[in-house]
Amino acid sequence: MLILVINCGSSSAKYQLFDVAGEKSLAKGIVERIGQADSSLKHEKDDHSSLHQRVLCHDHHAAIDIIVEILMSKRYGVISSKHDIGGIGHRVVHGGE
């Protein structure tokens, strides 16, 4: 089973895709500077091939779309469909009492 773990901050979205059965990470990355003109994507596959590029990212919804697109891309992707993902986890941090 593949699990996508997301950690959204105020201006970034980190992600990592795990193969639970194989006990390994398939890909990881970050969309940074969400909502700004110079948003960027850093993506790395388990074979250490990587991509760093500017992206148009107005909000966190767009960031999730960018993450799913790169995970499915022909060159940098590791899945053929978003339906390959069996579960999604989100890290939540509460800054209050």
Short mmCIF file of C-alpha atoms in Angstrom, two decimals:
data_model
loop_
_atom_site.label_atom_id
_atom_site.label_comp_id
_atom_site.label_asym_id
_atom_site.label_seq_id
_atom_site.Cartn_x
_atom_site.Cartn_y
_atom_site.Cartn_z
CA MET A 1 0.00 0.00 0.00
CA LEU A 2 1.18 3.50 -0.83
CA ILE A 3 0.71 6.25 1.76
CA LEU A 4 1.13 9.94 0.97
CA VAL A 5 2.13 12.03 3.98
CA ILE A 6 1.57 15.79 3.79
CA ASN A 7 2.83 18.53 6.13
CA CYS A 8 1.32 21.91 5.26
CA GLY A 9 2.72 25.05 6.78
CA SER A 10 1.66 28.63 6.28
CA SER A 11 3.56 28.98 2.99
CA SER A 12 4.75 25.45 2.16
CA ALA A 13 3.57 21.89 1.63
CA LYS A 14 6.05 19.07 2.27
CA TYR A 15 5.26 15.55 1.10
CA GLN A 16 6.60 12.03 1.10
CA LEU A 17 5.18 8.93 -0.58
CA PHE A 18 5.82 5.66 1.25
CA ASP A 19 5.51 2.07 0.07
CA VAL A 20 4.39 0.44 3.31
CA ALA A 21 4.79 -3.11 2.02
CA GLY A 22 8.33 -2.45 0.81
CA GLU A 23 9.09 -0.27 3.84
CA LYS A 24 10.66 2.51 1.78
CA SER A 25 10.15 6.05 0.60
CA LEU A 26 9.43 6.38 -3.13
CA ALA A 27 9.54 10.17 -3.43
CA LYS A 28 9.60 13.33 -1.36
CA GLY A 29 9.60 17.06 -1.82
CA ILE A 30 8.26 20.47 -1.00
CA VAL A 31 6.24 23.22 -2.62
CA GLU A 32 7.59 26.48 -1.16
CA ARG A 33 6.49 30.12 -1.10
CA ILE A 34 2.83 29.26 -1.72
CA GLY A 35 0.88 32.35 -2.75
CA GLN A 36 3.94 34.25 -3.93
CA ALA A 37 5.22 35.00 -7.43
CA ASP A 38 8.37 32.91 -6.91
CA SER A 39 6.78 29.63 -5.73
CA SER A 40 8.95 26.59 -6.30
CA LEU A 41 8.87 22.81 -6.28
CA LYS A 42 11.69 20.55 -5.08
CA HIS A 43 11.10 16.86 -5.80
CA GLU A 44 13.33 13.81 -5.30
CA LYS A 45 12.73 10.18 -6.20
CA ASP A 46 14.17 7.21 -4.32
CA ASP A 47 16.79 6.78 -7.08
CA HIS A 48 18.03 10.30 -6.17
CA SER A 49 16.90 11.88 -9.44
CA SER A 50 15.55 15.30 -8.63
CA LEU A 51 13.79 18.35 -9.97
CA HIS A 52 13.82 21.95 -8.77
CA GLN A 53 11.65 24.40 -10.68
CA ARG A 54 9.47 27.46 -10.30
CA VAL A 55 5.75 26.78 -10.25
CA LEU A 56 2.58 28.86 -10.26
CA CYS A 57 1.03 28.15 -6.88
CA HIS A 58 -1.67 30.51 -5.58
CA ASP A 59 -2.81 28.47 -2.57
CA HIS A 60 -2.56 25.12 -0.78
CA HIS A 61 -5.15 23.54 -3.11
CA ALA A 62 -2.84 24.33 -6.03
CA ALA A 63 0.12 22.92 -4.06
CA ILE A 64 -1.66 19.57 -3.62
CA ASP A 65 -2.46 19.52 -7.36
CA ILE A 66 1.23 20.17 -8.13
CA ILE A 67 2.29 17.36 -5.79
CA VAL A 68 -0.10 14.85 -7.36
CA GLU A 69 0.96 15.92 -10.88
CA ILE A 70 4.69 15.44 -10.16
CA LEU A 71 4.05 12.06 -8.52
CA MET A 72 2.29 10.96 -11.74
CA SER A 73 4.65 12.63 -14.26
CA LYS A 74 6.32 10.44 -16.86
CA ARG A 75 9.85 11.61 -16.06
CA TYR A 76 9.79 12.23 -12.30
CA GLY A 77 6.73 10.31 -11.19
CA VAL A 78 6.48 7.10 -9.24
CA ILE A 79 2.77 6.30 -9.68
CA SER A 80 0.55 5.99 -12.74
CA SER A 81 -2.66 7.25 -11.13
CA LYS A 82 -3.71 9.09 -7.99
CA HIS A 83 -5.78 5.97 -7.29
CA ASP A 84 -2.50 4.13 -6.59
CA ILE A 85 -2.38 6.02 -3.28
CA GLY A 86 -4.08 3.91 -0.61
CA GLY A 87 -4.08 6.49 2.17
CA ILE A 88 -3.13 10.03 3.07
CA GLY A 89 -1.74 11.28 6.36
CA HIS A 90 -1.41 14.90 7.41
CA ARG A 91 0.85 16.15 10.14
CA VAL A 92 -1.01 18.61 12.32
CA VAL A 93 0.77 20.88 14.78
CA HIS A 94 -1.23 22.98 17.19
CA GLY A 95 0.62 26.04 18.42
CA GLY A 96 -1.80 26.87 21.23
CA GLU A 97 -2.26 25.59 24.74
#
